Structures are given as structure tokens and as C-alpha cells.
Amino acid sequence: MAAKLKKGDKVVVLTGKDRGKTGEIESVDPKAGKAVVGGLNMAIRHTRQSQTDQGGRKPKAMPIHLSNLAMVDANGKATRVGFRMDGDKKVRFAKTTGDVI
């Protein structure tokens, strides 16, 4: 199945503790079906001190399942993503507005 969400996309969280919040995708793991969204789904990680880092309790963005994310369209609303042929290229588009993403 084609990856509908990619790095750099603006998304909104549909379920969970961060429901309704928006952010930008920092990385996607298509094999696990998860994505890391900057500033959302934060957890505290305890890190050991090293030569370059002080260590201690640091917040870290944890992965969110792709089914719990939706693309944000031009109007700022959640939308599904579709594919269509534009000439000889396959492009992604927003289902609500029909705009190419």
C-alpha cells in the first residue's frame, strides 16, 4: 500500500491524549505503520550523561499509529488523502478540497 503521509506533512491527531492537536511529521516508519509528529505524544526518557550531553530527564516525541493521524487541508480541517494520475505522474490530493498536496 502506498504511504499516504510523508515527512513534512501537516497532520492532526484523531484519537488519544493529543486529540485535535496539529503538528508536522518528523519521520515515518512504514513497516511499523507509525510516524513521529514533532511536539506531540511526548514521553520522558531518562538519559545517561555523556561527554557532549548533560543527561537527565528529557522529553521525547514517541511514534503515533498512522491510522490516528489525518492530513490537514488548506482550510485547516482533517482530510483523507487520495491518489490520481496527473498526466503521467501519480500525485496525492486532499479528498475534501481536491487540491494537489
XYZ file of N, CA and C in Angstrom:
303
model
N 0.840 -1.182 0.000
C 0.000 0.000 0.000
C 0.883 1.242 0.000
N 0.486 2.234 -0.738
C 1.272 3.461 -0.847
C 1.219 4.245 0.458
N 2.327 4.887 0.809
C 2.387 5.720 2.012
C 1.632 7.008 1.737
N 0.543 7.226 2.456
C -0.278 8.418 2.213
C 0.253 9.630 2.966
N 0.951 9.403 4.076
C 1.523 10.502 4.846
C 3.039 10.423 4.740
N 3.659 11.573 4.556
C 5.108 11.624 4.372
C 5.729 12.645 5.319
N 7.044 12.598 5.422
C 7.793 13.528 6.249
C 7.520 14.949 5.771
N 7.236 15.854 6.719
C 6.983 17.245 6.383
C 5.513 17.592 6.240
N 4.616 16.591 6.226
C 3.179 16.858 6.110
C 2.631 17.418 7.411
N 1.669 18.360 7.296
C 0.949 18.869 8.461
C -0.202 17.924 8.730
N -0.286 17.401 9.968
C -1.321 16.441 10.321
C -2.031 16.850 11.603
N -3.221 16.281 11.805
C -3.984 16.457 13.032
C -4.172 15.080 13.651
N -4.102 15.014 14.989
C -4.265 13.756 15.712
C -5.754 13.517 15.934
N -6.230 12.312 15.577
C -7.652 11.995 15.658
C -8.057 11.386 16.998
N -7.172 10.618 17.635
C -7.503 9.967 18.901
C -6.324 10.036 19.859
N -6.610 9.794 21.128
C -5.555 9.747 22.133
C -5.494 11.016 22.958
N -4.454 11.115 23.768
C -4.335 12.241 24.690
C -4.094 13.568 23.977
N -3.567 13.529 22.752
C -3.290 14.746 21.992
C -4.333 14.992 20.901
N -5.546 14.462 21.065
C -6.587 14.586 20.048
C -6.877 16.054 19.729
N -6.910 16.374 18.427
C -7.216 17.722 17.981
C -5.999 18.596 17.768
N -4.842 18.184 18.256
C -3.625 18.979 18.091
C -3.012 18.720 16.721
N -2.339 19.741 16.195
C -1.702 19.608 14.889
C -0.192 19.698 15.031
N 0.503 19.117 14.074
C 1.962 19.147 14.066
C 2.480 18.693 12.724
N 3.795 18.683 12.608
C 4.449 18.284 11.362
C 5.161 16.951 11.572
N 5.037 16.070 10.589
C 5.664 14.751 10.690
C 7.174 14.899 10.552
N 7.907 14.347 11.535
C 9.372 14.380 11.510
C 9.951 13.138 10.857
N 9.315 11.978 11.072
C 9.786 10.743 10.447
C 8.633 9.751 10.366
N 8.734 8.829 9.393
C 7.710 7.800 9.183
C 8.388 6.440 9.142
N 7.790 5.462 9.814
C 8.248 4.078 9.756
C 7.139 3.263 9.090
N 7.200 3.091 7.753
C 6.107 2.415 7.056
C 5.956 0.938 7.428
N 7.033 0.288 7.823
C 6.950 -1.125 8.193
C 6.126 -1.302 9.467
N 6.316 -0.409 10.444
C 5.552 -0.459 11.689
C 4.231 0.285 11.567
N 4.090 1.122 10.531
C 2.859 1.890 10.349
C 2.731 3.020 11.343
N 3.862 3.633 11.711
C 3.855 4.708 12.707
C 4.631 5.914 12.203
N 4.344 7.065 12.807
C 5.032 8.302 12.466
C 5.311 9.088 13.738
N 6.400 9.852 13.729
C 6.744 10.737 14.840
C 6.339 12.142 14.439
N 5.466 12.753 15.248
C 4.992 14.116 15.000
C 5.644 15.019 16.033
N 6.288 16.069 15.569
C 7.026 16.966 16.458
C 6.156 17.620 17.510
N 6.536 17.474 18.786
C 5.843 18.125 19.885
C 4.596 17.413 20.372
N 4.243 16.271 19.783
C 3.048 15.536 20.195
C 3.426 14.147 20.690
N 2.576 13.589 21.568
C 2.789 12.268 22.162
C 4.142 12.217 22.862
N 4.393 13.219 23.707
C 5.670 13.340 24.396
C 5.741 12.382 25.588
N 6.937 11.823 25.806
C 7.212 10.954 26.947
C 8.551 11.373 27.539
N 8.743 11.079 28.817
C 10.003 11.412 29.493
C 10.953 10.227 29.355
N 12.145 10.491 28.868
C 13.176 9.472 28.732
C 14.350 9.858 29.619
N 14.853 8.903 30.380
C 15.995 9.138 31.251
C 17.258 8.789 30.472
N 18.159 9.771 30.350
C 19.371 9.535 29.576
C 20.596 9.652 30.478
N 21.592 8.873 30.154
C 22.837 8.880 30.902
C 23.705 10.042 30.423
N 24.485 10.602 31.320
C 25.377 11.698 30.988
C 26.500 11.197 30.086
N 26.862 12.038 29.100
C 27.982 11.710 28.230
C 28.868 12.939 28.110
N 29.918 12.852 27.287
C 30.820 13.984 27.125
C 30.120 15.185 26.500
N 29.167 14.923 25.623
C 28.514 16.020 24.907
C 27.171 16.402 25.493
N 26.569 15.541 26.316
C 25.216 15.788 26.814
C 25.186 15.701 28.332
N 24.382 16.574 28.946
C 24.277 16.622 30.397
C 23.575 15.383 30.953
N 22.598 14.847 30.216
C 21.840 13.710 30.722
C 20.668 14.186 31.560
N 19.930 13.248 32.133
C 18.791 13.577 32.973
C 17.486 13.172 32.306
N 16.391 13.810 32.736
C 15.055 13.510 32.197
C 14.787 14.414 31.011
N 14.603 13.824 29.845
C 14.409 14.606 28.617
C 13.102 14.199 27.947
N 12.303 15.161 27.501
C 11.094 14.817 26.758
C 11.443 14.359 25.342
N 10.710 13.352 24.869
C 10.952 12.800 23.545
C 9.601 12.514 22.882
N 9.491 12.858 21.598
C 8.264 12.572 20.854
C 8.237 11.099 20.490
N 7.162 10.417 20.846
C 7.018 8.993 20.582
C 6.148 8.775 19.343
N 6.298 7.621 18.677
C 5.534 7.365 17.450
C 4.032 7.252 17.702
N 3.256 7.652 16.706
C 1.799 7.545 16.708
C 1.418 6.701 15.500
N 0.425 5.829 15.654
C -0.004 4.994 14.536
C -0.619 5.862 13.438
N -0.338 5.503 12.181
C -0.797 6.295 11.039
C -2.310 6.382 10.957
N -3.026 5.388 11.482
C -4.484 5.423 11.439
C -5.048 6.489 12.367
N -4.246 6.984 13.301
C -4.694 8.017 14.237
C -4.307 9.421 13.777
N -3.796 9.540 12.557
C -3.401 10.837 12.004
C -4.188 11.111 10.736
N -4.468 12.392 10.482
C -5.128 12.802 9.241
C -4.447 14.059 8.732
N -4.346 14.162 7.421
C -3.730 15.317 6.775
C -4.594 16.564 7.006
N -3.946 17.715 7.128
C -4.651 18.989 7.260
C -4.722 19.627 5.879
N -5.949 19.998 5.437
C -6.107 20.598 4.111
C -5.904 22.109 4.182
N -6.167 22.803 3.092
C -5.950 24.247 3.013
C -6.846 25.014 3.981
N -8.004 24.445 4.346
C -8.930 25.101 5.265
C -8.611 24.830 6.727
N -7.607 23.989 6.991
C -7.231 23.649 8.361
C -8.028 22.502 8.937
N -8.794 21.789 8.111
C -9.615 20.664 8.571
C -8.925 19.342 8.230
N -9.293 18.298 8.948
C -8.755 16.963 8.682
C -9.339 16.433 7.385
N -8.508 15.802 6.571
C -8.955 15.244 5.302
C -8.256 13.926 5.024
N -8.888 13.120 4.189
C -8.248 11.894 3.735
C -7.399 12.215 2.517
N -6.474 11.320 2.216
C -5.564 11.522 1.097
C -5.882 10.493 0.028
N -5.936 10.943 -1.219
C -6.162 10.047 -2.342
C -5.050 10.192 -3.364
N -5.048 9.301 -4.340
C -4.064 9.349 -5.418
C -4.803 9.450 -6.746
N -4.225 10.187 -7.684
C -4.760 10.233 -9.041
C -3.617 10.488 -10.003
N -3.883 10.193 -11.256
C -2.880 10.401 -12.294
C -3.021 11.818 -12.841
N -1.919 12.556 -12.830
C -1.863 13.899 -13.380
C -0.884 13.842 -14.555
N -1.431 13.617 -15.740
C -0.572 13.360 -16.885
C -0.019 11.952 -16.763
N 1.299 11.837 -16.649
C 1.906 10.522 -16.456
C 2.466 10.348 -15.051
N 2.149 11.292 -14.128
C 2.635 11.220 -12.754
C 1.495 10.892 -11.798
N 1.810 10.126 -10.766
C 0.856 9.812 -9.708
C 1.019 10.868 -8.615
N -0.062 11.588 -8.275
C 0.019 12.668 -7.289
C -0.980 12.421 -6.161
N -0.649 12.981 -4.991
C -1.552 12.918 -3.837
C -2.457 14.135 -3.867
N -3.738 13.940 -3.426
C -4.655 15.069 -3.343
C -5.533 14.939 -2.112
N -6.044 16.084 -1.637
C -6.925 16.115 -0.485
C -8.339 15.767 -0.947
N -8.981 14.813 -0.299
C -10.319 14.366 -0.705
C -11.380 15.446 -0.513
N -11.235 16.311 0.502
C -12.265 17.308 0.762
C -12.234 18.458 -0.244
N -11.050 18.935 -0.589
C -10.946 20.084 -1.487
C -10.542 19.700 -2.899
N -9.911 18.552 -3.065
C -9.443 18.140 -4.387
C -8.120 18.762 -4.776
N -7.505 19.533 -3.860
C -6.217 20.190 -4.146
C -5.089 19.163 -4.119
N -4.140 19.354 -5.033
C -2.945 18.504 -5.047
C -2.056 18.910 -3.887
N -1.550 17.903 -3.188
C -0.712 18.161 -1.999
C 0.746 18.096 -2.395
